[in-house]
Coordinates of C-alpha atoms and ligand atoms in Angstrom, one line a residue:
M1 CA 17.0 -7.8 10.3
Q2 CA 19.9 -9.4 8.0
H3 CA 18.9 -11.1 4.7
T4 CA 21.4 -13.1 3.0
D5 CA 18.6 -14.0 -0.4
T6 CA 19.1 -10.8 -2.6
R7 CA 16.1 -12.3 -4.5
P8 CA 12.8 -10.2 -4.4
I9 CA 10.3 -12.2 -3.2
L10 CA 7.9 -10.1 -5.2
S11 CA 8.8 -8.6 -8.6
V12 CA 6.4 -6.1 -9.9
Q13 CA 7.2 -5.1 -13.6
D14 CA 5.4 -2.5 -15.7
L15 CA 1.8 -3.2 -14.1
H16 CA -1.6 -1.9 -15.7
V17 CA -4.8 -2.3 -14.0
Q18 CA -7.3 -0.8 -16.1
F19 CA -11.3 -0.5 -16.3
T20 CA -13.6 0.0 -18.9
L21 CA -16.2 2.8 -18.0
P22 CA -19.9 2.7 -19.2
A23 CA -20.7 5.5 -21.7
A24 CA -21.1 8.8 -20.1
K25 CA -24.5 10.5 -19.5
G26 CA -25.1 11.9 -22.9
Q27 CA -22.9 10.0 -24.8
M28 CA -23.7 8.0 -27.9
P29 CA -24.1 4.1 -27.3
W30 CA -21.5 3.7 -30.4
A31 CA -19.1 6.4 -28.9
R32 CA -15.6 5.0 -28.2
K33 CA -15.5 3.3 -24.2
R34 CA -14.0 5.4 -21.5
T35 CA -10.9 3.8 -20.0
L36 CA -9.9 4.5 -16.1
K37 CA -6.3 3.7 -15.9
A38 CA -6.2 3.0 -12.1
V39 CA -2.3 1.6 -11.9
N40 CA 0.0 2.5 -15.2
G41 CA 3.0 0.9 -15.6
V42 CA 4.6 0.7 -12.0
S43 CA 7.3 -1.7 -11.2
F44 CA 9.0 -3.0 -7.9
D45 CA 10.6 -5.2 -6.1
L46 CA 10.1 -6.2 -2.2
H47 CA 12.6 -8.4 -0.3
A48 CA 11.7 -10.7 2.7
G49 CA 11.4 -9.0 5.8
E50 CA 11.5 -5.7 4.1
T51 CA 8.7 -2.7 4.1
L52 CA 7.4 -0.9 1.2
G53 CA 5.7 2.2 2.5
I54 CA 3.4 3.2 -0.5
V55 CA 1.8 6.4 -0.2
G56 CA -0.4 9.0 -2.6
E57 CA -3.6 11.1 -2.5
S58 CA -7.1 9.4 -3.0
G59 CA -7.5 8.1 -6.6
C60 CA -3.8 7.4 -7.1
G61 CA -4.1 3.9 -7.5
K62 CA -2.4 2.4 -4.4
S63 CA -5.3 0.3 -3.3
T64 CA -6.3 -1.0 -6.7
L65 CA -2.4 -2.2 -6.8
A66 CA -2.9 -3.9 -3.7
R67 CA -5.9 -5.2 -5.2
A68 CA -4.4 -6.6 -8.2
L69 CA -1.5 -8.0 -6.1
T70 CA -4.1 -10.3 -4.0
N71 CA -6.2 -11.5 -7.2
L72 CA -8.9 -8.9 -6.3
A73 CA -8.7 -7.0 -9.0
T74 CA -7.9 -8.1 -12.4
I75 CA -4.3 -7.6 -13.9
S76 CA -4.4 -5.6 -17.5
S77 CA -0.8 -6.1 -18.8
G78 CA 2.7 -6.6 -17.4
S79 CA 4.2 -9.1 -14.7
V80 CA 3.7 -10.2 -10.9
R81 CA 6.2 -12.5 -9.9
W82 CA 5.6 -13.9 -6.2
Q83 CA 9.0 -16.2 -5.7
G84 CA 9.7 -17.2 -9.3
T85 CA 6.1 -17.8 -10.3
E86 CA 4.5 -15.8 -12.8
L87 CA 0.8 -14.3 -11.3
H88 CA -0.7 -13.0 -14.2
G89 CA -2.8 -15.2 -16.0
A90 CA -1.9 -17.7 -13.4
S91 CA -4.6 -20.4 -12.1
A92 CA -7.3 -20.0 -9.6
A93 CA -5.2 -23.0 -8.0
T94 CA -1.9 -20.8 -8.4
W95 CA -4.1 -17.6 -6.6
Q96 CA -5.4 -20.0 -4.0
A97 CA -2.0 -21.2 -3.0
L98 CA -0.6 -17.7 -2.5
R99 CA -3.3 -17.0 0.0
R100 CA -1.2 -18.9 2.2
D101 CA 1.5 -16.5 2.2
V102 CA 0.2 -13.2 1.2
Q103 CA -2.4 -12.0 3.4
M104 CA -4.2 -8.6 3.6
I105 CA -5.1 -6.4 6.7
F106 CA -8.0 -3.9 5.5
Q107 CA -8.7 -0.4 6.3
D108 CA -12.4 -0.1 7.7
P109 CA -11.5 -2.7 10.6
L110 CA -15.1 -3.3 11.3
A111 CA -16.9 -3.7 7.7
S112 CA -13.7 -6.4 6.8
L113 CA -14.9 -8.7 9.7
D114 CA -18.1 -10.7 9.4
P115 CA -20.7 -9.6 11.7
R116 CA -22.3 -13.1 11.8
M117 CA -18.8 -15.0 12.9
T118 CA -17.8 -14.5 16.6
I119 CA -14.1 -13.4 16.8
G120 CA -12.5 -16.6 17.5
E121 CA -14.5 -18.0 14.3
I122 CA -13.0 -15.2 12.2
I123 CA -9.5 -16.0 13.5
A124 CA -10.0 -19.7 12.7
E125 CA -11.1 -19.5 9.6
P126 CA -7.9 -19.5 7.5
L127 CA -6.6 -22.4 9.1
H128 CA -10.0 -24.4 8.4
I129 CA -9.3 -23.8 4.8
H130 CA -5.8 -24.3 4.4
E131 CA -4.5 -26.4 7.5
K132 CA -7.5 -28.9 6.8
A133 CA -5.2 -31.6 9.1
L134 CA -5.3 -29.3 12.0
G135 CA -7.7 -30.8 14.9
A136 CA -10.5 -28.5 16.6
A137 CA -8.0 -28.4 20.0
A138 CA -4.6 -27.2 18.0
I139 CA -6.6 -24.6 16.3
A140 CA -8.3 -22.8 19.5
Q141 CA -4.6 -23.2 21.0
R142 CA -3.3 -21.3 17.8
V143 CA -6.3 -18.9 17.8
Q144 CA -5.7 -18.0 21.4
D145 CA -2.2 -17.7 21.4
M146 CA -2.5 -15.1 18.5
M147 CA -5.5 -13.1 20.1
Q148 CA -2.6 -12.8 23.3
R149 CA -0.1 -12.0 20.7
V150 CA -2.0 -9.3 19.5
G151 CA -3.1 -8.0 22.6
L152 CA -6.4 -9.5 22.9
S153 CA -7.6 -11.2 25.8
P154 CA -8.5 -14.9 24.7
H155 CA -11.8 -14.3 27.0
L156 CA -13.4 -12.4 24.3
L157 CA -13.4 -15.3 21.5
N158 CA -17.0 -15.7 21.5
R159 CA -17.7 -12.0 21.3
Y160 CA -18.8 -10.3 18.1
P161 CA -17.3 -7.6 16.2
H162 CA -19.7 -5.1 16.8
E163 CA -18.7 -5.5 20.6
F164 CA -15.1 -4.2 19.8
S165 CA -13.6 -0.7 19.2
G166 CA -12.0 0.2 16.1
G167 CA -8.4 -0.6 17.6
Q168 CA -9.9 -4.1 18.6
C169 CA -11.2 -4.7 15.4
Q170 CA -7.7 -4.2 13.4
R171 CA -6.1 -6.2 16.1
V172 CA -8.4 -9.2 15.3
G173 CA -7.8 -8.4 11.6
I174 CA -4.0 -8.6 12.1
A175 CA -4.6 -11.8 14.4
R176 CA -6.8 -13.2 11.2
A177 CA -3.7 -12.2 8.3
L178 CA -1.1 -13.6 10.7
I179 CA -2.5 -16.9 11.7
L180 CA -1.1 -18.6 9.0
R181 CA 2.5 -17.2 9.3
P182 CA 2.3 -15.6 6.0
K183 CA 5.6 -14.4 4.2
L184 CA 3.6 -11.1 3.1
V185 CA 1.0 -8.8 4.5
I186 CA -0.7 -6.1 2.4
C187 CA -1.7 -3.4 4.7
D188 CA -4.3 -1.3 2.8
E189 CA -4.5 2.0 5.3
P190 CA -4.8 -0.1 8.2
V191 CA -4.6 2.7 10.3
S192 CA -6.5 5.5 8.6
A193 CA -9.7 4.8 10.1
L194 CA -8.4 5.0 13.5
D195 CA -8.0 7.8 16.2
V196 CA -4.4 8.9 16.3
S197 CA -3.2 7.6 19.6
I198 CA -4.4 4.1 18.4
Q199 CA -2.6 4.2 14.9
A200 CA 0.5 4.2 16.7
Q201 CA -0.2 1.2 18.8
I202 CA -0.9 -0.9 15.6
V203 CA 2.1 0.5 13.9
N204 CA 4.4 -0.7 16.5
L205 CA 2.3 -4.0 16.8
L206 CA 3.1 -4.4 13.5
L207 CA 6.5 -3.6 13.3
E208 CA 6.9 -5.8 16.5
L209 CA 5.2 -9.1 14.5
Q210 CA 7.4 -8.2 11.4
Q211 CA 10.2 -8.4 13.1
E212 CA 9.3 -12.1 15.3
M213 CA 8.3 -13.6 12.1
G214 CA 10.3 -12.2 9.5
L215 CA 7.3 -10.7 7.2
A216 CA 7.3 -8.4 4.3
L217 CA 5.2 -5.4 4.3
L218 CA 3.2 -3.6 1.8
F219 CA 1.8 -0.6 4.0
I220 CA -0.3 1.6 2.3
A221 CA -1.0 5.0 3.7
H222 CA -2.3 8.6 2.4
D223 CA 0.5 10.7 4.2
L224 CA 4.1 10.2 4.5
A225 CA 3.8 10.7 8.3
V226 CA 2.5 7.6 8.7
V227 CA 4.8 5.3 6.9
K228 CA 8.1 7.2 8.1
H229 CA 8.1 4.9 11.4
I230 CA 7.6 1.2 9.8
S231 CA 9.2 1.6 6.1
T232 CA 12.3 0.3 4.5
R233 CA 11.5 2.0 1.1
I234 CA 8.8 4.6 0.1
M235 CA 7.0 4.6 -3.1
V236 CA 4.8 7.8 -3.6
M237 CA 2.4 7.2 -6.7
Y238 CA 0.4 9.8 -8.4
L239 CA -2.3 9.1 -10.8
G240 CA -1.5 5.4 -11.1
R241 CA 2.2 6.2 -11.8
V242 CA 5.3 6.1 -9.2
V243 CA 6.7 9.6 -9.1
E244 CA 9.7 8.6 -6.8
L245 CA 10.8 5.6 -4.9
A246 CA 13.4 5.8 -2.4
H247 CA 15.4 4.4 0.9
K248 CA 13.6 6.0 4.0
Q249 CA 16.2 7.8 5.2
D250 CA 16.8 9.3 1.6
L251 CA 13.4 10.6 0.8
Y252 CA 12.7 12.5 4.1
A253 CA 16.2 13.9 4.0
S254 CA 16.2 14.8 0.2
P255 CA 13.2 14.4 -1.6
Q256 CA 13.6 14.8 -5.5
H257 CA 10.4 14.8 -7.2
P258 CA 8.5 18.0 -6.7
Y259 CA 5.2 15.7 -5.1
T260 CA 7.0 14.3 -2.5
Q261 CA 8.5 17.9 -1.8
A262 CA 5.0 19.2 -1.5
L263 CA 3.7 16.5 0.3
L264 CA 6.6 16.7 3.2
S265 CA 6.5 20.4 3.4
A266 CA 2.5 19.8 4.6
I267 CA 3.9 17.5 7.6
P268 CA 4.3 19.5 10.9
I269 CA 7.3 19.7 12.3
P270 CA 7.5 19.2 16.1
D271 CA 10.2 21.7 16.6
P272 CA 8.3 25.4 16.9
V273 CA 11.4 27.5 15.4
R274 CA 11.6 24.8 12.1
E275 CA 7.9 24.6 11.8
R276 CA 7.7 28.4 11.5
N277 CA 10.4 28.8 9.3
K278 CA 9.7 26.0 6.9
T279 CA 8.4 26.9 3.5
I280 CA 5.6 25.2 2.6
T281 CA 4.3 24.0 -0.8
L282 CA 0.4 24.3 -1.6
L283 CA -0.7 21.6 -4.2
Q284 CA -3.0 24.0 -6.7
G285 CA -6.1 22.1 -7.3
D286 CA -7.8 18.2 -6.8
L287 CA -6.5 15.4 -8.3
P288 CA -7.2 15.5 -12.1
S289 CA -9.3 12.7 -13.6
P290 CA -7.8 9.4 -14.1
I291 CA -9.9 8.8 -17.1
S292 CA -8.7 11.7 -18.7
P293 CA -5.3 12.4 -17.3
P294 CA -3.2 15.6 -18.2
S295 CA -0.7 14.9 -21.3
G296 CA 3.2 14.2 -20.6
C297 CA 3.9 14.3 -16.8
V298 CA 0.3 13.6 -14.9
F299 CA 1.4 16.0 -12.4
R300 CA 1.6 19.2 -14.3
T301 CA -1.4 20.7 -14.0
R302 CA -0.4 21.1 -9.7
C303 CA 3.6 21.0 -10.4
P304 CA 4.9 24.8 -9.4
Q305 CA 8.1 23.9 -11.6
A306 CA 6.0 22.7 -14.3
H307 CA 7.6 23.8 -17.8
A308 CA 6.8 23.2 -21.8
R309 CA 8.2 19.8 -22.0
C310 CA 6.2 18.5 -19.3
A311 CA 3.0 18.8 -21.5
E312 CA 4.9 16.3 -24.2
S313 CA 6.4 13.3 -22.9
V314 CA 6.0 11.6 -19.7
P315 CA 9.1 11.4 -17.7
A316 CA 10.6 8.2 -17.1
L317 CA 11.3 6.5 -13.5
Q318 CA 14.9 6.9 -13.0
A319 CA 17.7 6.5 -10.8
V320 CA 19.1 10.2 -9.6
L321 CA 20.8 9.4 -5.9
A322 CA 22.2 6.2 -5.1
R323 CA 19.1 4.7 -3.3
T324 CA 16.4 7.1 -5.0
H325 CA 14.7 6.8 -8.3
S326 CA 12.1 9.5 -9.5
A327 CA 10.1 10.2 -12.6
C328 CA 10.6 14.0 -13.3
H329 CA 11.9 16.1 -16.3
L330 CA 14.1 18.6 -14.0
H331 CA 16.6 15.5 -13.5
T332 CA 17.5 15.4 -17.8
T333 CA 17.0 19.2 -18.4
A334 CA 18.0 22.8 -17.7
E335 CA 15.0 23.7 -19.2
T336 CA 12.8 25.6 -16.6
T337 CA 10.6 27.9 -18.3
P338 CA 6.9 27.7 -17.0
A339 CA 4.6 26.4 -19.0
Ligands
SF4_1 S1 8.0 16.4 -15.0 FE1 7.6 18.9 -14.9 S2 5.3 18.5 -14.4 FE2 6.4 16.6 -13.9 S3 7.1 16.9 -11.9 FE3 8.7 17.0 -12.8 S4 8.6 19.8 -13.5 FE4 6.6 19.0 -12.5

C-alpha cells in the first residue's frame, strides 16, 4: 500500500516505564526502594499502514510497552505522540478518545473475553461506547458483517466464549478490535497461545484486514519466525531496551546486533542442506533480572562477542546500514578483547 503522508501516526521518544517494588525479603523497611525498569529509553516511529514487529524474550518489556501505549501501564517519562497529540500526562478524556483509533488484541484469546457476555455482545460493546447514535439494527448489522469478515458465522452470535476454540476466540478478539475501524491495532502476542496451523490463519487474516482497512499494526511476538511474514520493519528488544531496529529484509539478510544474530540462528531453515551447515549461536544463561541489569550493555552477560568496553558504557542505538539501527559497541570500536 502506498502512503503519501510521510508523518508518523505514532512517535515514541525516549519512553521509560518503571515500577517501584516492595522491599525484598530481609531488607530493612528504610532501605532504598527497588526499581524495575521495564521499558528503558525506547524510541520509534510508526506510519499509517505499516507493521512494526516487536520481538524479544519474555521479560524484555515488549508487553509493558504495548500497555503504556494504551494507558494500561503508566508512562514514567518520555514522549508518546499520537497524530501529533502528546499522550504522556494526557487527560482521561484524551485517552478515551484515543481508544476509538487504537485498539488491542491480547495473547490469551479466551481470558481476554468476558465469559458472561455473548459473542455478539462482546463484539458490539465498543460500538455502544463510541458510536452511541447507532440504533440497534445498525449495530446488529455491523456485528454480523464483521463476524463474517473474520471468518465467524453470524449464527454463532448468541454463543458464549467457552463454546469456542482458541482460534475462534482470537477471531472474536479481532472482530471486537476492528469493529470501530481503528487506525492502529496493537497485537500483543496474538498467536502464541494457538496451534501452529491456526497461527498462520490468524496472521493471514490480520494481513488481509490490514490491507483492506489501511491499518497500522504493532505486532508483538517472542520469536523472529512469527513476525517475518507480517512485518514491514522489526524492532528487537532486550531487557527494556531496543537493540536493533531494521527493515524486515535487511534484518533477516544481514542482522547487525549479536542478539538478533543469535535469535535468527535458532530459526530452523526449511532447506536440509543449509540447515545442516548453518552455525547456531546458543545464548548462555537466562535473561538477567530487570531489577539489577548488567552495567553497560545489558546483553553483555550472554553476548559471545562481549569485550571490555561493553561493561563500561551503554551502546547507543545508531544507524549502521541505510535501513538498520543497532546498539552495539562493535559498530564503533575495533576493540574485541573478550571481557
Ligand atoms: S555492546 Fe558488547 S556486549 Fe553488547 S552486543 Fe555489542 S559486543 Fe555484545
